[in-house]
Amino acid sequence: TVFDPEYTVNRVVFLDTRTNQVVRTVDVGRRPFAPATDPDGGLLYVPSHEDGLVDVVDTATGDLLREVVTPPNPHWVVFDDDGSRYWTADHESGVVTAFSTATDEQLAQIMTGTAPHSLAISPDGSTICVVNYESSTLTAIDTATYAVIRDVPVGLKPQDVTFAPDGRHLYTANVDGDSVSVIDTATWAVTATIPAGDGPTSVAVLPDGSRAYVTLLNGGALRVLDTGVG
């Protein structure tokens, strides 16, 4: 997704991964943030932060198919593994919203901490977690009941969250705390706070769980962490 400070440019850019060439651009709503495809890859769901919408784009044609109204202001989208629901982190509203993929109907709104930013679903699909940027917390939600399981204090200004592949741990990238928080999902306790460098903004874990890769906004680098797994 691409936007400029005045929101006169708001686009999704499609790249051919074999050539790294731009093959298509699609105009969407203002300030598009982190999009996600449905499980079969046919549709791209783009949260348009300033408009309070999710734009649904056909990935084959680039056609904008429809706009789904969300609470202000959607920041992130994730899907259940079976594709039956999608979830948005609604930054200014302090909620996570669940939608039916079939109908775009709102199924639930769940109160979180302040400024929910990014989302991750557990490998078994039972839990969705969101990091709350302004309150420096993580909220864990039961996907079956929509009930909050726990609010967990983490490092300062978390921007990203991801599960370990086995679902036993979570990792949060805390941009102002210069750290990664490690959470045990059995107890929802923070078991470690790892210095990660200057301005960690996102974190991803290898499929075997042995390494975590952390992008550093201010450091202009990628930090590789040994998780102690494997």
mmCIF file of C-alpha atoms in Angstrom, residues 36-166:
data_model
loop_
_atom_site.group_PDB
_atom_site.id
_atom_site.type_symbol
_atom_site.label_atom_id
_atom_site.label_comp_id
_atom_site.label_asym_id
_atom_site.label_seq_id
_atom_site.Cartn_x
_atom_site.Cartn_y
_atom_site.Cartn_z
ATOM 1 C CA ALA A 36 -4.569 -9.232 3.671
ATOM 2 C CA THR A 37 -5.801 -11.726 1.104
ATOM 3 C CA ASP A 38 -8.540 -14.226 1.764
ATOM 4 C CA PRO A 39 -7.260 -17.846 2.054
ATOM 5 C CA ASP A 40 -7.584 -18.621 -1.678
ATOM 6 C CA GLY A 41 -5.837 -15.386 -2.673
ATOM 7 C CA GLY A 42 -8.643 -14.150 -4.890
ATOM 8 C CA LEU A 43 -9.579 -11.075 -2.886
ATOM 9 C CA LEU A 44 -7.443 -8.426 -1.194
ATOM 10 C CA TYR A 45 -8.912 -6.606 1.811
ATOM 11 C CA VAL A 46 -7.388 -3.147 2.301
ATOM 12 C CA PRO A 47 -8.058 -1.090 5.458
ATOM 13 C CA SER A 48 -8.462 2.559 4.425
ATOM 14 C CA HIS A 49 -7.635 4.243 7.700
ATOM 15 C CA GLU A 50 -8.917 7.771 7.095
ATOM 16 C CA ASP A 51 -12.192 6.685 5.483
ATOM 17 C CA GLY A 52 -13.239 4.021 7.992
ATOM 18 C CA LEU A 53 -13.548 1.416 5.261
ATOM 19 C CA VAL A 54 -12.160 -1.879 4.074
ATOM 20 C CA ASP A 55 -11.779 -1.864 0.291
ATOM 21 C CA VAL A 56 -12.184 -5.302 -1.319
ATOM 22 C CA VAL A 57 -10.092 -5.729 -4.483
ATOM 23 C CA ASP A 58 -10.118 -8.559 -7.020
ATOM 24 C CA THR A 59 -6.486 -9.697 -7.182
ATOM 25 C CA ALA A 60 -6.816 -11.034 -10.743
ATOM 26 C CA THR A 61 -8.300 -7.913 -12.324
ATOM 27 C CA GLY A 62 -7.524 -5.118 -9.856
ATOM 28 C CA ASP A 63 -11.216 -4.175 -9.764
ATOM 29 C CA LEU A 64 -12.477 -2.511 -6.590
ATOM 30 C CA LEU A 65 -15.488 -4.697 -5.819
ATOM 31 C CA ARG A 66 -16.966 -3.104 -2.730
ATOM 32 C CA GLU A 67 -16.354 -1.024 0.378
ATOM 33 C CA VAL A 68 -17.135 -2.299 3.879
ATOM 34 C CA VAL A 69 -17.810 0.251 6.622
ATOM 35 C CA THR A 70 -15.794 -0.308 9.806
ATOM 36 C CA PRO A 71 -15.425 1.542 13.086
ATOM 37 C CA PRO A 72 -12.852 4.351 12.820
ATOM 38 C CA ASN A 73 -10.108 3.789 11.810
ATOM 39 C CA PRO A 74 -9.118 0.350 10.490
ATOM 40 C CA HIS A 75 -5.412 -0.343 10.688
ATOM 41 C CA TRP A 76 -4.989 -4.079 10.111
ATOM 42 C CA VAL A 77 -6.873 -7.055 8.636
ATOM 43 C CA VAL A 78 -6.491 -10.790 9.282
ATOM 44 C CA PHE A 79 -8.546 -13.852 8.281
ATOM 45 C CA ASP A 80 -9.500 -17.024 10.068
ATOM 46 C CA ASP A 81 -7.749 -20.019 8.510
ATOM 47 C CA ASP A 82 -11.026 -21.251 7.033
ATOM 48 C CA GLY A 83 -11.788 -17.812 5.610
ATOM 49 C CA SER A 84 -15.194 -17.554 7.251
ATOM 50 C CA ARG A 85 -14.365 -14.358 9.145
ATOM 51 C CA TYR A 86 -12.054 -11.408 8.866
ATOM 52 C CA TRP A 87 -11.022 -9.095 11.686
ATOM 53 C CA THR A 88 -9.992 -5.436 11.774
ATOM 54 C CA ALA A 89 -8.017 -3.505 14.371
ATOM 55 C CA ASP A 90 -9.843 -0.179 14.588
ATOM 56 C CA HIS A 91 -7.247 2.255 15.802
ATOM 57 C CA GLU A 92 -9.272 5.287 16.883
ATOM 58 C CA SER A 93 -12.234 3.287 18.235
ATOM 59 C CA GLY A 94 -10.373 0.986 20.624
ATOM 60 C CA VAL A 95 -12.043 -2.130 19.251
ATOM 61 C CA VAL A 96 -11.373 -5.233 17.225
ATOM 62 C CA THR A 97 -14.252 -6.007 14.851
ATOM 63 C CA ALA A 98 -15.171 -9.422 13.448
ATOM 64 C CA PHE A 99 -16.928 -9.646 10.066
ATOM 65 C CA SER A 100 -18.568 -12.451 8.116
ATOM 66 C CA THR A 101 -16.607 -12.964 4.905
ATOM 67 C CA ALA A 102 -19.737 -14.204 3.128
ATOM 68 C CA THR A 103 -21.893 -11.166 3.906
ATOM 69 C CA ASP A 104 -19.536 -8.476 5.340
ATOM 70 C CA GLU A 105 -21.889 -8.331 8.342
ATOM 71 C CA GLN A 106 -20.370 -7.181 11.611
ATOM 72 C CA LEU A 107 -20.437 -10.151 13.989
ATOM 73 C CA ALA A 108 -18.851 -8.569 17.062
ATOM 74 C CA GLN A 109 -16.963 -5.579 18.388
ATOM 75 C CA ILE A 110 -14.530 -6.296 21.211
ATOM 76 C CA MET A 111 -13.121 -3.537 23.405
ATOM 77 C CA THR A 112 -9.327 -3.493 23.583
ATOM 78 C CA GLY A 113 -6.696 -1.137 24.926
ATOM 79 C CA THR A 114 -6.016 2.283 23.410
ATOM 80 C CA ALA A 115 -5.127 2.430 19.694
ATOM 81 C CA PRO A 116 -5.199 -1.227 18.606
ATOM 82 C CA HIS A 117 -2.583 -1.559 15.899
ATOM 83 C CA SER A 118 -1.855 -5.054 14.537
ATOM 84 C CA LEU A 119 -3.441 -8.492 14.807
ATOM 85 C CA ALA A 120 -2.342 -12.135 14.888
ATOM 86 C CA ILE A 121 -4.372 -15.354 15.069
ATOM 87 C CA SER A 122 -3.068 -18.399 16.917
ATOM 88 C CA PRO A 123 -2.091 -21.445 14.830
ATOM 89 C CA ASP A 124 -5.098 -23.373 16.153
ATOM 90 C CA GLY A 125 -7.451 -20.463 15.425
ATOM 91 C CA SER A 126 -8.729 -20.247 18.996
ATOM 92 C CA THR A 127 -7.274 -16.857 19.898
ATOM 93 C CA ILE A 128 -6.784 -13.521 18.208
ATOM 94 C CA CYS A 129 -4.355 -11.042 19.736
ATOM 95 C CA VAL A 130 -3.946 -7.328 19.181
ATOM 96 C CA VAL A 131 -1.250 -4.931 20.378
ATOM 97 C CA ASN A 132 -2.494 -1.582 21.653
ATOM 98 C CA TYR A 133 -0.083 1.168 20.690
ATOM 99 C CA GLU A 134 -1.046 3.918 23.125
ATOM 100 C CA SER A 135 -1.710 1.762 26.198
ATOM 101 C CA SER A 136 1.344 -0.483 25.628
ATOM 102 C CA THR A 137 -0.673 -3.656 26.139
ATOM 103 C CA LEU A 138 -1.718 -6.805 24.319
ATOM 104 C CA THR A 139 -5.331 -7.990 24.331
ATOM 105 C CA ALA A 140 -6.065 -11.698 23.811
ATOM 106 C CA ILE A 141 -9.574 -12.578 22.549
ATOM 107 C CA ASP A 142 -11.368 -15.943 22.347
ATOM 108 C CA THR A 143 -12.449 -16.307 18.702
ATOM 109 C CA ALA A 144 -15.390 -18.582 19.579
ATOM 110 C CA THR A 145 -16.993 -16.399 22.256
ATOM 111 C CA TYR A 146 -15.516 -12.965 21.417
ATOM 112 C CA ALA A 147 -14.605 -12.628 25.103
ATOM 113 C CA VAL A 148 -11.391 -10.966 26.245
ATOM 114 C CA ILE A 149 -9.107 -13.574 27.767
ATOM 115 C CA ARG A 150 -6.454 -11.243 29.143
ATOM 116 C CA ASP A 151 -4.917 -7.788 28.845
ATOM 117 C CA VAL A 152 -1.144 -8.033 29.153
ATOM 118 C CA PRO A 153 1.262 -5.107 29.703
ATOM 119 C CA VAL A 154 4.155 -5.262 27.218
ATOM 120 C CA GLY A 155 6.944 -2.901 26.141
ATOM 121 C CA LEU A 156 6.420 0.750 25.235
ATOM 122 C CA LYS A 157 4.334 1.443 22.099
ATOM 123 C CA PRO A 158 3.953 -2.033 20.559
ATOM 124 C CA GLN A 159 3.407 -1.989 16.795
ATOM 125 C CA ASP A 160 3.376 -5.658 15.813
ATOM 126 C CA VAL A 161 2.571 -9.093 17.209
ATOM 127 C CA THR A 162 3.129 -12.615 15.942
ATOM 128 C CA PHE A 163 2.694 -16.143 17.264
ATOM 129 C CA ALA A 164 5.404 -18.753 17.398
ATOM 130 C CA PRO A 165 4.516 -21.555 14.951
ATOM 131 C CA ASP A 166 3.591 -23.919 17.802
#
